[in-house]
């Protein structure tokens, strides 16, 4: 997207420094993330800012210190901050306030940068045009051991876990919106605001590996909380925000229709209208079956996967609909971002 940026953003080229911000809940993946960063060839970051977003009894300092031991010589260039359990958006903002470099590179604590990541990042930044506000890394998900990916594993591919922004650009657009308290949509919201401010975002060449997170049978149900964030995105960026962010549109309209059909079937049955209830019930069953088929068909189709998808396909539509409606109500007064920035 073309436009005249609101600031110079500092120099590009090999002399432009960078810092790395890693928000974390100090999961088991953090040590691998930091070890990969320490081992990467090329100019190391000016500073690593590790933002501990744990609260209360979960904030065991020993577990964090253990993870930091893998940094080696980079340990003396690492700053540890706390953000009070307010979510990844607030944690990243906390980290940015400690950055003085021209560029700020964000990494999630469950990714592993490639062996030449530092070299590749510096090259990506050197090639950035003056109106480039951010450069995205290439995220790869390890193959699923020769089988088809499960429904959960396919969802892992929609991530932006390695993104470098000009630090001045982050300040220009007021950083991440801290109303996004989950690791979902906060990155898309920031990107849209940066684009609206006249900057470009381009894809770089550096590679980062994103292993699939561990999942339970009910993980897809917890994911539906993100529908509340989608409601906020609609308020901030309009109904076509999906297209602007080049994001998958999702199935919320179908989920709402399925949920409405199921609720109507129950209400009509209670009201003593069996024929109408049967029609509504058939609509619910058809919609649920189509949803389950769409999730099962591209997957490994193992008994466990099929059972998991069948069970959750019944539960996802009403849960998704509930979160979308509750999000719309909660954020009903949120102005469009341009209005708020004016």
Tab-separated table of C-alpha atoms in Angstrom:
chain	number	residue	atom	x	y	z
A	1	UNK	CA	0.000	0.000	0.000
A	2	UNK	CA	1.458	3.358	-1.010
A	3	UNK	CA	1.354	6.514	1.002
A	4	UNK	CA	3.478	9.174	2.599
A	5	UNK	CA	4.586	7.938	6.019
A	6	UNK	CA	4.154	10.307	8.886
A	7	UNK	CA	7.824	10.130	9.886
A	8	UNK	CA	11.226	9.190	8.552
A	9	UNK	CA	11.402	6.064	10.677
A	10	UNK	CA	15.168	6.292	10.970
A	11	UNK	CA	17.812	4.874	8.669
A	12	UNK	CA	17.620	1.637	6.749
A	13	UNK	CA	20.644	-0.340	5.691
A	14	UNK	CA	23.255	-2.417	7.463
A	15	UNK	CA	23.904	0.270	10.094
A	16	UNK	CA	20.295	0.204	11.298
A	17	UNK	CA	20.190	-1.614	14.636
A	18	UNK	CA	17.458	-3.870	15.924
A	19	UNK	CA	16.208	-5.206	19.221
A	20	UNK	CA	14.121	-8.323	19.845
A	21	UNK	CA	11.015	-8.322	22.053
A	22	UNK	CA	9.680	-11.663	23.284
A	23	UNK	CA	6.438	-11.669	25.319
A	24	UNK	CA	6.213	-14.861	27.337
A	25	UNK	CA	4.311	-16.901	29.864
A	26	UNK	CA	7.562	-18.857	30.395
A	27	UNK	CA	6.273	-21.977	28.718
A	28	UNK	CA	8.503	-24.981	28.071
A	29	UNK	CA	9.095	-23.632	24.554
A	30	UNK	CA	10.871	-20.465	25.738
A	31	UNK	CA	14.284	-22.074	26.250
A	32	UNK	CA	14.241	-23.497	22.713
A	33	UNK	CA	13.216	-20.089	21.348
A	34	UNK	CA	16.082	-18.307	23.100
A	35	UNK	CA	18.607	-21.033	22.276
A	36	UNK	CA	17.781	-20.756	18.568
A	37	UNK	CA	18.149	-16.974	18.729
A	38	UNK	CA	21.521	-17.230	20.502
A	39	UNK	CA	22.782	-19.750	17.941
A	40	UNK	CA	21.695	-17.793	14.866
A	41	UNK	CA	24.539	-16.494	12.682
A	42	UNK	CA	24.855	-12.792	11.969
A	43	UNK	CA	24.785	-9.484	13.857
A	44	UNK	CA	23.101	-10.070	17.176
A	45	UNK	CA	20.389	-7.730	18.465
A	46	UNK	CA	21.298	-4.577	20.358
A	47	UNK	CA	19.039	-5.816	23.107
A	48	UNK	CA	16.696	-8.688	23.890
A	49	UNK	CA	13.677	-7.600	25.889
A	50	UNK	CA	11.951	-10.532	27.549
A	51	UNK	CA	8.550	-9.540	28.924
A	52	UNK	CA	7.207	-11.905	31.584
A	53	UNK	CA	3.405	-11.680	31.470
A	54	UNK	CA	2.726	-14.136	34.293
A	55	UNK	CA	0.928	-13.144	37.471
A	56	UNK	CA	0.725	-14.372	41.039
A	57	UNK	CA	1.946	-17.861	41.961
A	58	UNK	CA	2.678	-18.727	38.316
A	59	UNK	CA	5.532	-16.203	38.201
A	60	UNK	CA	8.260	-18.531	39.471
A	61	UNK	CA	11.557	-16.661	38.910
A	62	UNK	CA	13.589	-19.878	38.855
A	63	UNK	CA	11.872	-21.151	35.711
A	64	UNK	CA	12.688	-17.912	33.908
A	65	UNK	CA	16.312	-17.927	35.032
A	66	UNK	CA	16.676	-21.478	33.746
A	67	UNK	CA	15.468	-20.409	30.306
A	68	UNK	CA	17.867	-17.460	30.273
A	69	UNK	CA	20.933	-19.670	30.777
A	70	UNK	CA	20.792	-20.766	27.116
A	71	UNK	CA	21.534	-17.233	25.908
A	72	UNK	CA	25.254	-17.408	26.687
A	73	UNK	CA	26.967	-14.089	25.905
A	74	UNK	CA	23.629	-12.548	24.923
A	75	UNK	CA	22.482	-12.757	28.539
A	76	UNK	CA	24.263	-9.472	29.350
A	77	UNK	CA	22.280	-7.783	26.561
A	78	UNK	CA	18.944	-9.125	27.843
A	79	UNK	CA	16.435	-7.128	29.868
A	80	UNK	CA	13.605	-8.814	31.768
A	81	UNK	CA	10.421	-6.821	32.366
A	82	UNK	CA	7.014	-7.706	33.803
A	83	UNK	CA	3.682	-6.693	32.308
A	84	UNK	CA	1.229	-7.942	34.924
A	85	UNK	CA	-0.699	-10.606	33.027
A	86	UNK	CA	-2.485	-8.171	30.711
A	87	UNK	CA	-1.966	-10.197	27.534
A	88	UNK	CA	0.497	-10.213	24.618
A	89	UNK	CA	-0.477	-6.790	23.261
A	90	UNK	CA	0.293	-5.070	26.569
A	91	UNK	CA	3.428	-7.196	27.000
A	92	UNK	CA	4.755	-6.126	23.604
A	93	UNK	CA	4.056	-2.474	24.379
A	94	UNK	CA	5.975	-2.881	27.630
A	95	UNK	CA	8.891	-4.292	25.650
A	96	UNK	CA	8.866	-1.536	23.030
A	97	UNK	CA	9.230	1.119	25.719
A	98	UNK	CA	12.644	-0.380	26.527
A	99	UNK	CA	13.831	-0.335	22.894
A	100	UNK	CA	16.073	2.395	21.517
A	101	UNK	CA	17.024	0.637	18.255
A	102	UNK	CA	15.719	1.679	14.851
A	103	UNK	CA	13.859	-1.610	14.432
A	104	UNK	CA	11.919	-3.788	16.870
A	105	UNK	CA	11.580	-7.471	15.980
A	106	UNK	CA	8.819	-9.392	17.752
A	107	UNK	CA	9.106	-13.136	18.310
A	108	UNK	CA	6.583	-15.402	19.997
A	109	UNK	CA	8.038	-17.612	22.718
A	110	UNK	CA	7.067	-20.819	20.905
A	111	UNK	CA	8.980	-20.229	17.662
A	112	UNK	CA	12.535	-21.135	16.692
A	113	UNK	CA	14.426	-18.834	14.353
A	114	UNK	CA	16.511	-20.370	11.591
A	115	UNK	CA	20.308	-20.821	11.816
A	116	UNK	CA	20.945	-17.704	9.687
A	117	UNK	CA	18.074	-15.621	11.048
A	118	UNK	CA	20.183	-12.696	12.270
A	119	UNK	CA	21.955	-12.373	8.926
A	120	UNK	CA	18.658	-12.680	7.067
A	121	UNK	CA	16.896	-10.170	9.303
A	122	UNK	CA	19.636	-7.571	8.834
A	123	UNK	CA	19.390	-8.142	5.089
A	124	UNK	CA	15.591	-7.790	5.200
A	125	UNK	CA	15.951	-4.484	7.058
A	126	UNK	CA	18.691	-3.240	4.740
A	127	UNK	CA	16.428	-3.839	1.738
A	128	UNK	CA	13.464	-2.034	3.321
A	129	UNK	CA	12.417	1.047	1.357
A	130	UNK	CA	11.992	4.325	3.270
A	131	UNK	CA	8.214	3.857	3.260
A	132	UNK	CA	8.381	0.269	4.548
A	133	UNK	CA	7.118	0.231	8.112
A	134	UNK	CA	7.415	-3.494	8.797
A	135	UNK	CA	8.980	-6.652	7.376
A	136	UNK	CA	7.409	-10.029	8.099
A	137	UNK	CA	9.353	-13.267	8.473
A	138	UNK	CA	8.503	-16.515	6.702
A	139	UNK	CA	6.805	-18.879	9.153
A	140	UNK	CA	7.105	-22.609	8.520
A	141	UNK	CA	5.202	-25.357	10.337
A	142	UNK	CA	6.942	-28.738	10.581
A	143	UNK	CA	5.257	-31.488	8.520
A	144	UNK	CA	3.011	-33.911	10.347
A	145	UNK	CA	5.210	-37.053	10.132
A	146	UNK	CA	4.039	-38.100	6.696
A	147	UNK	CA	0.323	-37.869	7.496
A	148	UNK	CA	-2.259	-35.223	6.793
A	149	UNK	CA	-2.434	-32.331	9.238
A	150	UNK	CA	-5.162	-32.389	11.849
A	151	UNK	CA	-7.746	-29.644	12.186
A	152	UNK	CA	-5.672	-28.091	15.008
A	153	UNK	CA	-2.390	-28.282	13.083
A	154	UNK	CA	-3.884	-26.573	10.038
A	155	UNK	CA	-4.969	-23.688	12.239
A	156	UNK	CA	-1.384	-23.191	13.418
A	157	UNK	CA	-0.430	-21.979	9.940
A	158	UNK	CA	-2.386	-18.756	10.376
A	159	UNK	CA	0.149	-16.914	12.489
A	160	UNK	CA	2.421	-13.882	12.390
A	161	UNK	CA	4.983	-14.860	15.016
A	162	UNK	CA	8.009	-13.065	13.508
A	163	UNK	CA	7.494	-9.412	12.573
A	164	UNK	CA	9.935	-6.481	12.570
A	165	UNK	CA	8.596	-2.921	12.817
A	166	UNK	CA	10.334	0.413	12.701
A	167	UNK	CA	10.283	1.538	16.315
A	168	UNK	CA	9.187	5.049	15.327
A	169	UNK	CA	6.247	3.588	13.407
A	170	UNK	CA	5.094	1.699	16.494
A	171	UNK	CA	5.152	4.941	18.451
A	172	UNK	CA	3.374	6.806	15.657
A	173	UNK	CA	0.365	4.457	15.764
A	174	UNK	CA	0.456	4.066	19.578
A	175	UNK	CA	1.611	0.461	19.523
A	176	UNK	CA	-0.610	-2.545	20.080
A	177	UNK	CA	-4.225	-2.113	21.149
A	178	UNK	CA	-4.339	-3.553	24.671
A	179	UNK	CA	-8.026	-4.365	24.408
A	180	UNK	CA	-6.852	-7.491	22.576
A	181	UNK	CA	-5.998	-9.517	25.660
A	182	UNK	CA	-5.483	-12.837	23.839
A	183	UNK	CA	-2.848	-13.805	21.266
A	184	UNK	CA	-5.337	-13.267	18.439
A	185	UNK	CA	-5.930	-10.354	16.033
A	186	UNK	CA	-3.709	-7.927	17.932
A	187	UNK	CA	-1.112	-8.304	15.202
A	188	UNK	CA	-3.656	-7.868	12.393
A	189	UNK	CA	-5.067	-4.743	14.069
A	190	UNK	CA	-1.601	-3.193	14.347
A	191	UNK	CA	-0.777	-4.027	10.734
A	192	UNK	CA	-3.981	-2.373	9.474
A	193	UNK	CA	-3.270	0.779	11.458
A	194	UNK	CA	0.277	0.915	10.103
A	195	UNK	CA	-1.029	0.533	6.553
A	196	UNK	CA	-3.690	3.196	7.140
A	197	UNK	CA	-0.939	5.539	8.337
A	198	UNK	CA	0.644	5.292	4.886
A	199	UNK	CA	3.375	2.717	5.470
A	200	UNK	CA	4.078	-0.490	3.573
A	201	UNK	CA	4.419	-3.960	5.056
A	202	UNK	CA	6.378	-6.467	3.024
A	203	UNK	CA	7.470	-10.049	3.384
A	204	UNK	CA	11.133	-10.740	4.018
A	205	UNK	CA	13.285	-13.803	3.419
A	206	UNK	CA	14.243	-14.831	6.941
A	207	UNK	CA	12.827	-18.162	8.102
A	208	UNK	CA	11.293	-19.036	11.471
A	209	UNK	CA	9.968	-22.412	12.529
A	210	UNK	CA	6.671	-22.618	14.403
A	211	UNK	CA	6.178	-26.085	15.931
A	212	UNK	CA	2.577	-27.124	16.446
A	213	UNK	CA	1.382	-26.397	19.949
A	214	UNK	CA	0.133	-29.233	22.128
A	215	UNK	CA	-3.623	-29.614	21.900
A	216	UNK	CA	-6.379	-31.329	23.824
A	217	UNK	CA	-9.672	-32.581	22.472
A	218	UNK	CA	-11.262	-29.279	23.498
A	219	UNK	CA	-8.655	-26.845	22.159
A	220	UNK	CA	-10.862	-25.800	19.229
A	221	UNK	CA	-13.563	-24.747	21.698
A	222	UNK	CA	-11.186	-22.433	23.564
A	223	UNK	CA	-10.212	-20.871	20.234
A	224	UNK	CA	-13.745	-19.571	19.785
A	225	UNK	CA	-13.000	-16.772	22.254
A	226	UNK	CA	-11.328	-15.088	19.313
A	227	UNK	CA	-14.751	-14.318	17.855
A	228	UNK	CA	-15.073	-11.559	20.462
A	229	UNK	CA	-11.861	-10.063	19.073
A	230	UNK	CA	-13.312	-10.268	15.572
A	231	UNK	CA	-16.207	-8.160	16.805
A	232	UNK	CA	-13.712	-5.528	17.969
A	233	UNK	CA	-11.904	-5.699	14.612
A	234	UNK	CA	-15.198	-4.989	12.857
A	235	UNK	CA	-15.780	-1.927	15.040
A	236	UNK	CA	-12.244	-0.626	14.487
A	237	UNK	CA	-11.746	-1.366	10.784
A	238	UNK	CA	-15.191	-1.917	9.275
A	239	UNK	CA	-17.009	-5.005	7.964
A	240	UNK	CA	-14.414	-5.591	5.232
A	241	UNK	CA	-11.496	-5.850	7.634
A	242	UNK	CA	-11.001	-9.489	6.575
A	243	UNK	CA	-10.074	-8.408	3.066
A	244	UNK	CA	-7.840	-5.568	4.270
A	245	UNK	CA	-5.904	-7.907	6.563
A	246	UNK	CA	-5.810	-10.738	3.993
A	247	UNK	CA	-7.240	-12.995	6.704
A	248	UNK	CA	-9.453	-16.085	6.329
A	249	UNK	CA	-13.033	-14.923	6.612
A	250	UNK	CA	-14.084	-17.632	9.021
A	251	UNK	CA	-17.497	-19.243	9.406
A	252	UNK	CA	-19.261	-17.003	11.905
A	253	UNK	CA	-22.243	-16.442	9.604
A	254	UNK	CA	-22.714	-20.183	9.153
A	255	UNK	CA	-22.173	-20.774	12.866
A	256	UNK	CA	-24.868	-18.216	13.653
A	257	UNK	CA	-27.291	-19.820	11.189
A	258	UNK	CA	-26.635	-23.301	12.595
A	259	UNK	CA	-27.081	-22.061	16.151
A	260	UNK	CA	-30.315	-20.261	15.233
A	261	UNK	CA	-31.665	-23.407	13.580
A	262	UNK	CA	-30.840	-25.497	16.644
A	263	UNK	CA	-32.416	-22.979	19.013
A	264	UNK	CA	-35.521	-22.758	16.818
A	265	UNK	CA	-35.861	-26.560	16.759
A	266	UNK	CA	-35.813	-26.696	20.550
A	267	UNK	CA	-38.224	-23.782	20.949
A	268	UNK	CA	-40.664	-25.189	18.401
A	269	UNK	CA	-40.564	-28.616	20.021
A	270	UNK	CA	-41.351	-27.097	23.416
A	271	UNK	CA	-44.174	-25.091	21.821
A	272	UNK	CA	-45.772	-28.292	20.514
A	273	UNK	CA	-45.020	-27.750	16.815
A	274	UNK	CA	-43.271	-30.999	15.873
A	275	UNK	CA	-43.292	-30.521	12.082
A	276	UNK	CA	-41.741	-27.073	12.221
A	277	UNK	CA	-39.279	-28.342	14.840
A	278	UNK	CA	-38.293	-31.181	12.529
A	279	UNK	CA	-37.628	-28.773	9.658
A	280	UNK	CA	-35.472	-26.546	11.855
A	281	UNK	CA	-33.739	-29.614	13.281
A	282	UNK	CA	-32.954	-30.849	9.793
A	283	UNK	CA	-31.372	-27.494	8.986
A	284	UNK	CA	-29.274	-27.713	12.136
A	285	UNK	CA	-28.190	-31.274	11.343
A	286	UNK	CA	-27.304	-30.427	7.735
A	287	UNK	CA	-25.253	-27.401	8.774
A	288	UNK	CA	-23.449	-29.328	11.504
A	289	UNK	CA	-22.701	-32.227	9.157
A	290	UNK	CA	-21.271	-29.887	6.508
A	291	UNK	CA	-19.053	-28.219	9.123
A	292	UNK	CA	-17.766	-31.559	10.388
A	293	UNK	CA	-17.114	-32.828	6.853
A	294	UNK	CA	-15.149	-29.679	5.978
A	295	UNK	CA	-12.900	-30.295	8.992
A	296	UNK	CA	-12.518	-34.054	8.600
A	297	UNK	CA	-11.923	-34.292	4.838
A	298	UNK	CA	-8.430	-32.704	4.697
A	299	UNK	CA	-7.241	-34.375	7.894
A	300	UNK	CA	-5.717	-37.753	8.809
A	301	UNK	CA	-9.185	-39.267	9.517
A	302	UNK	CA	-7.946	-41.310	12.438
A	303	UNK	CA	-10.627	-42.519	14.880
A	304	UNK	CA	-9.465	-40.009	17.515
A	305	UNK	CA	-9.444	-37.108	15.042
A	306	UNK	CA	-12.861	-37.998	13.606
A	307	UNK	CA	-14.403	-38.386	17.060
A	308	UNK	CA	-12.901	-35.092	18.229
A	309	UNK	CA	-14.165	-33.226	15.182
A	310	UNK	CA	-17.659	-34.728	15.389
A	311	UNK	CA	-18.052	-33.777	19.043
A	312	UNK	CA	-16.635	-30.272	18.696
A	313	UNK	CA	-18.543	-29.581	15.473
A	314	UNK	CA	-21.740	-29.758	17.523
A	315	UNK	CA	-20.362	-27.403	20.171
A	316	UNK	CA	-18.351	-24.877	18.158
A	317	UNK	CA	-21.232	-23.032	16.404
A	318	UNK	CA	-23.152	-22.000	19.557
A	319	UNK	CA	-19.940	-21.179	21.450
A	320	UNK	CA	-18.607	-19.114	18.536
A	321	UNK	CA	-21.933	-17.313	18.226
A	322	UNK	CA	-22.021	-16.549	21.946
A	323	UNK	CA	-18.528	-15.037	21.928
A	324	UNK	CA	-19.276	-13.003	18.809
A	325	UNK	CA	-22.458	-11.560	20.306
A	326	UNK	CA	-20.820	-10.893	23.667
A	327	UNK	CA	-17.880	-9.224	21.932
A	328	UNK	CA	-20.192	-7.058	19.850
A	329	UNK	CA	-22.004	-5.950	22.996
A	330	UNK	CA	-18.831	-5.349	24.996
A	331	UNK	CA	-17.225	-3.267	22.231
A	332	UNK	CA	-20.433	-1.595	21.028
A	333	UNK	CA	-19.085	1.872	21.852
A	334	UNK	CA	-15.630	1.448	20.332
A	335	UNK	CA	-15.084	4.072	17.606
A	336	UNK	CA	-13.376	3.311	14.314
A	337	UNK	CA	-9.642	3.596	14.785
A	338	UNK	CA	-9.330	6.595	12.472
A	339	UNK	CA	-11.972	8.444	14.493
A	340	UNK	CA	-10.178	7.607	17.724
A	341	UNK	CA	-6.839	8.774	16.284
A	342	UNK	CA	-8.247	12.054	14.957
